[in-house]
Amino acid sequence: MQQIQDQRKKKVLVSCFKQIGRCTVSCVLVLLTQFALTLVPHFFPASSLLVQLTLSVVVLVFVLGLGRWCRRIVGVYASAPALVFFNLIFIWAVYIFIVRQAIPYFISIVFNIEVTLLILGVCSILSSDPGLVTHGSSDANKLIETKAFGVEAHNEGSALLKRVRYCKSCKAYIKGFDHHCPAFGNCIGQNNYVLFMILLAGFLTTEASYIFCSSQFSRGSQILGGTLFETDLAGSLVVSTLLFSLLQVIWQGVFFTWHLYCICFNIRTDEWINWKKYPEFQFVIQSQPGESFARVMFKNPYDNGYLQNVKEFLSVNG
């Protein structure tokens, strides 16, 4: 008995040290990335915004590639949620220590509240239940029966069970599975989809606020459009974090738009990508005379119109 307890304690300690190592690597990678980005406004201060954005992408790709190569040598990989958290803290620190002095008091309060709520939201979704179907639960038993006997869904409960999907990352079945989100270290499913959308909107709003604030600071300090070596470290940090936030807004805006589309048409990302795996999305067109095979087309049996789809999203996922 004592030996079993010692083994459990050892596993817990190993897991803790592993998490500390991953968080340390993540913190170092964030600092390396953010300070590498300061090279863009430092060496190309007079370049256009588009040029600086392009150069920022090149720097990000190079640093991330270098970081991946180094992590393979060290054997410790970064944690995606930790990367999100430390990047958020870094930008907040730049705002507090540099940008805030040029921003009106009320706007500063609003921005700080946005960041605080965003951190709380990230912590919440990390530990949220996406709709896990646990072994021995009533949902698990119904799912087994449905698979074993080919039971058709004739009511709302069994219809929802038809949308239980398997997540390879979590090695678990998730109700209303959309995708596994590495950034939040969790699956996005029936129970946390609304929180996920709120967080996406929160990130976009907070980043847009930071872009506005850092732009105001840059104009007031005449950083943008300067000449070579005129911009000090503080100014370079402001511009580089502005560029980083712009890049985040671009890809997150596309991502947010995609999920709005999925909500309006009542389809999940996994279902859209892997629809050929799920029989309910397959519409078989019988072969015509002279054709040797039938065609399989995509159909969405869950699409009930925009308003009904949004209503179902809010009622089921809320």
XYZ file of N, CA, C and O in Angstrom, residues 37-116:
320
model
N 10.509 40.856 -32.126
C 9.622 41.704 -32.926
C 9.999 43.182 -32.838
O 9.670 43.967 -33.741
N 10.671 43.579 -31.752
C 11.077 44.986 -31.632
C 12.124 45.367 -32.680
O 12.346 46.557 -32.929
N 12.767 44.359 -33.291
C 13.758 44.649 -34.335
C 13.121 45.283 -35.558
O 13.771 46.050 -36.280
N 11.838 44.945 -35.796
C 11.158 45.473 -36.989
C 11.006 46.988 -36.918
O 11.464 47.705 -37.828
N 10.364 47.557 -35.864
C 10.268 49.025 -35.816
C 11.609 49.716 -35.555
O 11.775 50.889 -35.898
N 12.568 48.980 -34.966
C 13.866 49.600 -34.684
C 14.675 49.816 -35.960
O 15.284 50.880 -36.152
N 14.693 48.813 -36.843
C 15.487 48.900 -38.061
C 14.699 49.399 -39.269
O 15.297 49.819 -40.266
N 13.372 49.344 -39.198
C 12.546 49.803 -40.329
C 11.454 50.761 -39.838
O 10.265 50.558 -40.114
N 11.819 51.811 -39.132
C 10.810 52.715 -38.557
C 10.037 53.521 -39.603
O 8.890 53.915 -39.373
N 10.655 53.788 -40.754
C 10.001 54.610 -41.773
C 9.197 53.788 -42.773
O 8.555 54.349 -43.665
N 9.221 52.456 -42.627
C 8.486 51.593 -43.559
C 6.988 51.682 -43.307
O 6.537 52.028 -42.215
N 6.224 51.335 -44.330
C 4.765 51.369 -44.209
C 4.292 50.273 -43.258
O 5.016 49.329 -42.937
N 3.041 50.402 -42.832
C 2.464 49.427 -41.909
C 2.427 48.040 -42.525
O 2.711 47.041 -41.848
N 2.096 47.956 -43.817
C 2.026 46.667 -44.501
C 3.394 45.982 -44.527
O 3.501 44.766 -44.286
N 4.442 46.754 -44.787
C 5.803 46.201 -44.808
C 6.190 45.709 -43.423
O 6.747 44.615 -43.265
N 5.888 46.502 -42.406
C 6.223 46.112 -41.038
C 5.442 44.874 -40.602
O 5.984 44.013 -39.896
N 4.190 44.760 -41.017
C 3.399 43.564 -40.709
C 4.005 42.329 -41.373
O 4.105 41.269 -40.754
N 4.405 42.483 -42.637
C 5.023 41.374 -43.364
C 6.320 40.931 -42.701
O 6.575 39.736 -42.519
N 7.147 41.902 -42.330
C 8.407 41.591 -41.653
C 8.153 40.938 -40.299
O 8.909 40.050 -39.880
N 7.089 41.357 -39.615
C 6.739 40.762 -38.316
C 6.373 39.288 -38.477
O 6.734 38.454 -37.639
N 5.659 38.976 -39.560
C 5.316 37.574 -39.834
C 6.575 36.752 -40.056
O 6.713 35.636 -39.537
N 7.525 37.315 -40.816
C 8.790 36.615 -41.080
C 9.540 36.367 -39.775
O 10.057 35.264 -39.535
N 9.597 37.383 -38.919
C 10.282 37.237 -37.626
C 9.598 36.184 -36.763
O 10.260 35.345 -36.136
N 8.260 36.205 -36.736
C 7.513 35.229 -35.937
C 7.775 33.803 -36.404
O 8.003 32.897 -35.592
N 7.737 33.608 -37.717
C 7.977 32.270 -38.272
C 9.389 31.808 -37.936
O 9.607 30.647 -37.533
N 10.362 32.710 -38.068
C 11.761 32.356 -37.779
C 11.953 31.998 -36.305
O 12.567 30.972 -35.970
N 11.409 32.826 -35.407
C 11.582 32.597 -33.962
C 10.862 31.328 -33.528
O 11.406 30.534 -32.746
N 9.653 31.108 -34.039
C 8.909 29.900 -33.678
C 9.611 28.649 -34.197
O 9.651 27.618 -33.516
N 10.171 28.727 -35.412
C 10.935 27.604 -35.947
C 12.180 27.327 -35.121
O 12.503 26.172 -34.818
N 12.878 28.403 -34.724
C 14.062 28.266 -33.882
C 13.692 27.687 -32.521
O 14.395 26.821 -31.975
N 12.569 28.164 -31.973
C 12.104 27.664 -30.684
C 11.750 26.191 -30.748
O 12.060 25.428 -29.821
N 11.103 25.763 -31.823
C 10.753 24.345 -31.979
C 12.014 23.486 -32.076
O 12.070 22.392 -31.488
N 13.026 23.980 -32.796
C 14.280 23.235 -32.931
C 14.973 23.109 -31.576
O 15.470 22.033 -31.213
N 14.976 24.202 -30.807
C 15.612 24.185 -29.488
C 14.858 23.277 -28.518
O 15.465 22.572 -27.708
N 13.525 23.292 -28.607
C 12.729 22.463 -27.700
C 12.960 20.982 -27.965
O 12.917 20.174 -27.048
N 13.214 20.631 -29.221
C 13.515 19.227 -29.528
C 14.831 18.797 -28.895
O 14.973 17.649 -28.451
N 15.779 19.726 -28.849
C 17.067 19.411 -28.238
C 16.920 19.284 -26.721
O 17.431 18.341 -26.101
N 16.219 20.240 -26.122
C 16.028 20.242 -24.667
C 15.096 19.113 -24.238
O 15.271 18.509 -23.175
N 14.105 18.813 -25.078
C 13.155 17.752 -24.752
C 11.948 18.226 -23.984
O 11.131 17.418 -23.531
N 11.805 19.539 -23.791
C 10.652 20.104 -23.083
C 9.906 21.016 -24.051
O 10.504 21.938 -24.623
N 8.610 20.758 -24.223
C 7.811 21.527 -25.167
C 6.992 22.594 -24.449
O 6.623 22.432 -23.288
N 6.740 23.666 -25.155
C 5.965 24.765 -24.571
C 4.512 24.375 -24.426
O 4.018 23.463 -25.085
N 3.829 25.080 -23.563
C 2.395 24.883 -23.355
C 1.640 25.981 -24.093
O 1.895 27.174 -23.866
N 0.734 25.592 -24.989
C -0.017 26.585 -25.777
C -0.835 27.528 -24.898
O -0.823 28.744 -25.118
N -1.568 27.031 -23.884
C -2.284 27.958 -22.992
C -1.342 28.917 -22.267
O -1.684 30.090 -22.063
N -0.153 28.427 -21.882
C 0.824 29.295 -21.218
C 1.324 30.374 -22.172
O 1.549 31.518 -21.767
N 1.497 30.029 -23.449
C 1.901 31.021 -24.453
C 0.859 32.126 -24.574
O 1.195 33.317 -24.642
N -0.417 31.732 -24.600
C -1.512 32.714 -24.660
C -1.472 33.613 -23.431
O -1.557 34.848 -23.532
N -1.328 32.999 -22.267
C -1.342 33.739 -21.001
C -0.168 34.709 -20.912
O -0.346 35.889 -20.586
N 1.039 34.246 -21.213
C 2.226 35.102 -21.083
C 2.237 36.220 -22.127
O 2.721 37.329 -21.842
N 1.740 35.952 -23.335
C 1.636 37.024 -24.332
C 0.668 38.108 -23.863
O 0.928 39.308 -24.042
N -0.433 37.672 -23.256
C -1.420 38.617 -22.732
C -0.824 39.454 -21.604
O -0.996 40.684 -21.562
N -0.096 38.794 -20.701
C 0.543 39.501 -19.585
C 1.610 40.469 -20.095
O 1.752 41.597 -19.588
N 2.359 40.048 -21.120
C 3.421 40.900 -21.667
C 2.830 42.182 -22.251
O 3.326 43.287 -21.978
N 1.787 42.052 -23.046
C 1.159 43.229 -23.656
C 0.553 44.128 -22.582
O 0.632 45.365 -22.658
N -0.039 43.518 -21.570
C -0.607 44.289 -20.451
C 0.501 45.061 -19.731
O 0.314 46.226 -19.356
N 1.663 44.429 -19.540
C 2.788 45.090 -18.869
C 3.292 46.282 -19.695
O 3.587 47.358 -19.138
N 3.379 46.105 -21.021
C 3.787 47.217 -21.890
C 2.802 48.370 -21.773
O 3.187 49.544 -21.713
N 1.513 48.025 -21.699
C 0.495 49.074 -21.562
C 0.656 49.815 -20.234
O 0.645 51.052 -20.200
N 0.787 49.060 -19.139
C 0.844 49.673 -17.804
C 2.077 50.550 -17.639
O 1.995 51.687 -17.130
N 3.239 50.068 -18.074
C 4.493 50.773 -17.820
C 4.864 51.806 -18.883
O 5.683 52.694 -18.622
N 4.271 51.721 -20.081
C 4.659 52.642 -21.145
C 3.467 53.404 -21.725
O 3.432 54.632 -21.702
N 2.482 52.656 -22.241
C 1.396 53.278 -23.018
C 0.453 54.086 -22.140
O -0.044 55.144 -22.547
N 0.210 53.629 -20.927
C -0.832 54.211 -20.062
C -0.670 55.709 -19.827
O -1.665 56.435 -19.681
N 0.562 56.186 -19.813
C 0.809 57.603 -19.517
C 0.191 58.546 -20.549
O -0.046 59.723 -20.238
N -0.067 58.046 -21.772
C -0.620 58.902 -22.831
C -2.110 58.664 -23.058
O -2.688 59.218 -23.995
N -2.744 57.849 -22.195
C -4.144 57.468 -22.393
C -5.024 58.079 -21.303
O -4.634 58.074 -20.128
N -6.188 58.611 -21.677
C -7.111 59.155 -20.667
C -7.467 58.119 -19.592
O -7.514 56.921 -19.868
N -7.742 58.608 -18.399
C -7.969 57.752 -17.236
C -9.121 56.778 -17.450
O -9.010 55.589 -17.130
N -10.229 57.249 -18.014
C -11.411 56.397 -18.205
C -11.111 55.249 -19.174
O -11.459 54.095 -18.910
N -10.453 55.571 -20.288
C -10.102 54.534 -21.271
C -9.150 53.519 -20.645
O -9.243 52.315 -20.906
N -8.238 53.996 -19.809
C -7.294 53.107 -19.141
C -8.017 52.122 -18.226
O -7.676 50.932 -18.182
N -9.022 52.603 -17.504
C -9.805 51.729 -16.626
C -10.527 50.665 -17.441
O -10.533 49.478 -17.090
N -11.123 51.074 -18.560
C -11.855 50.144 -19.419
C -10.921 49.059 -19.946
O -11.258 47.862 -19.925
N -9.738 49.455 -20.392
C -8.798 48.480 -20.934
C -8.346 47.486 -19.867
O -8.260 46.281 -20.112
N -8.047 47.973 -18.676
C -7.629 47.087 -17.587
C -8.727 46.106 -17.200
O -8.446 44.940 -16.887
N -9.967 46.562 -17.228
C -11.095 45.670 -16.947
C -11.204 44.602 -18.032
O -11.440 43.418 -17.748
N -11.020 44.996 -19.298
C -11.076 44.044 -20.413
C -10.030 42.939 -20.248
O -10.339 41.748 -20.402
N -8.809 43.331 -19.913
C -7.739 42.340 -19.754
C -8.021 41.423 -18.564
O -7.819 40.202 -18.646
N -8.486 41.994 -17.464
C -8.801 41.195 -16.275
C -9.879 40.165 -16.578
O -9.749 38.984 -16.213
